[in-house]
Amino acid sequence: MLWEGAKTFNPERFENGGESEGYKLISFGLGRRACPGMGLAQRVEGLTLGSLIQCFEWKRISEEKIDMAKGKELTMPKAVYSILDILICQE
């Protein structure tokens, strides 16, 4: 496992450089071949998520629990995708 308790939701492990030793999460690569847009992408992702939450109304089509099982690909897609009803907020 990469982190202790890796299967539990714990976003605090990434705050303030927490557990950064060893570069366990290298989404943008390292060294000379690291993504030049890494800083911009990391700053914009919060704005993007906030805009999606603020500008749309999200509802599940059914009340059944969402299956969070992983697929068997390199990028770990979901095994079963859920359908959401997404409405643009009119306010």
CSV table of C-alpha atoms in Angstrom, one decimal:
chain,number,residue,atom,x,y,z
A,1,MET,CA,0.0,0.0,0.0
A,2,LEU,CA,1.1,3.5,-0.7
A,3,TRP,CA,-0.3,5.0,2.6
A,4,GLU,CA,-1.4,3.6,5.9
A,5,GLY,CA,-5.2,3.4,5.7
A,6,ALA,CA,-5.1,3.9,1.9
A,7,LYS,CA,-8.7,2.6,1.5
A,8,THR,CA,-10.2,5.3,3.8
A,9,PHE,CA,-11.0,8.8,2.7
A,10,ASN,CA,-8.4,11.1,4.2
A,11,PRO,CA,-7.6,14.2,2.1
A,12,GLU,CA,-5.6,15.7,5.0
A,13,ARG,CA,-2.7,13.4,4.1
A,14,PHE,CA,-2.1,15.8,1.1
A,15,GLU,CA,-2.4,19.1,3.0
A,16,ASN,CA,0.7,21.2,3.8
A,17,GLY,CA,3.0,18.7,2.1
A,18,GLY,CA,1.9,15.9,4.4
A,19,GLU,CA,3.5,12.5,3.5
A,20,SER,CA,5.4,14.1,0.6
A,21,GLU,CA,8.6,12.2,1.3
A,22,GLY,CA,9.3,9.8,-1.4
A,23,TYR,CA,6.8,11.4,-3.8
A,24,LYS,CA,4.1,8.7,-3.4
A,25,LEU,CA,1.7,10.5,-5.7
A,26,ILE,CA,3.3,11.6,-8.9
A,27,SER,CA,0.4,12.4,-11.2
A,28,PHE,CA,2.4,15.0,-13.1
A,29,GLY,CA,5.7,13.1,-13.3
A,30,LEU,CA,9.1,14.1,-11.8
A,31,GLY,CA,12.3,15.7,-12.8
A,32,ARG,CA,13.1,17.0,-16.3
A,33,ARG,CA,10.0,15.4,-17.8
A,34,ALA,CA,7.5,16.7,-15.2
A,35,CYS,CA,4.4,18.4,-16.6
A,36,PRO,CA,5.1,22.2,-17.0
A,37,GLY,CA,1.4,23.0,-16.3
A,38,MET,CA,1.4,21.2,-12.9
A,39,GLY,CA,1.2,24.4,-10.8
A,40,LEU,CA,-1.6,25.8,-12.9
A,41,ALA,CA,-3.6,22.5,-12.9
A,42,GLN,CA,-3.4,22.1,-9.2
A,43,ARG,CA,-4.6,25.7,-8.6
A,44,VAL,CA,-7.4,25.4,-11.2
A,45,GLU,CA,-8.8,22.1,-10.1
A,46,GLY,CA,-10.4,23.6,-6.9
A,47,LEU,CA,-12.0,26.4,-8.9
A,48,THR,CA,-13.3,23.8,-11.4
A,49,LEU,CA,-14.8,21.6,-8.8
A,50,GLY,CA,-16.3,24.6,-7.0
A,51,SER,CA,-17.9,25.8,-10.2
A,52,LEU,CA,-19.4,22.4,-11.0
A,53,ILE,CA,-20.9,22.2,-7.5
A,54,GLN,CA,-22.2,25.8,-7.6
A,55,CYS,CA,-23.5,25.9,-11.1
A,56,PHE,CA,-25.3,22.5,-11.4
A,57,GLU,CA,-27.8,20.6,-9.3
A,58,TRP,CA,-26.7,16.9,-8.9
A,59,LYS,CA,-29.2,14.1,-8.3
A,60,ARG,CA,-29.0,10.4,-8.4
A,61,ILE,CA,-31.5,8.7,-10.7
A,62,SER,CA,-32.1,5.9,-8.3
A,63,GLU,CA,-31.7,5.5,-4.5
A,64,GLU,CA,-29.5,2.5,-4.7
A,65,LYS,CA,-25.9,2.8,-3.4
A,66,ILE,CA,-23.3,3.8,-5.9
A,67,ASP,CA,-20.8,0.9,-6.7
A,68,MET,CA,-17.3,2.3,-6.2
A,69,ALA,CA,-15.5,-0.9,-7.4
A,70,LYS,CA,-12.5,-0.2,-9.6
A,71,GLY,CA,-12.1,-1.6,-13.1
A,72,LYS,CA,-9.0,-3.4,-14.3
A,73,GLU,CA,-7.2,-0.7,-16.4
A,74,LEU,CA,-4.1,1.4,-15.9
A,75,THR,CA,-6.1,4.5,-15.0
A,76,MET,CA,-8.4,2.6,-12.6
A,77,PRO,CA,-11.8,3.5,-14.1
A,78,LYS,CA,-15.0,2.5,-12.3
A,79,ALA,CA,-16.2,-1.0,-13.0
A,80,VAL,CA,-19.8,0.2,-13.2
A,81,TYR,CA,-20.8,3.8,-14.0
A,82,SER,CA,-23.7,5.5,-12.3
A,83,ILE,CA,-26.2,7.7,-14.0
A,84,LEU,CA,-26.8,11.2,-12.6
A,85,ASP,CA,-29.5,13.7,-13.4
A,86,ILE,CA,-27.6,17.0,-13.8
A,87,LEU,CA,-29.6,20.3,-14.0
A,88,ILE,CA,-28.3,23.8,-14.6
A,89,CYS,CA,-29.1,26.1,-11.7
A,90,GLN,CA,-31.5,28.9,-12.7
A,91,GLU,CA,-30.6,31.3,-9.9
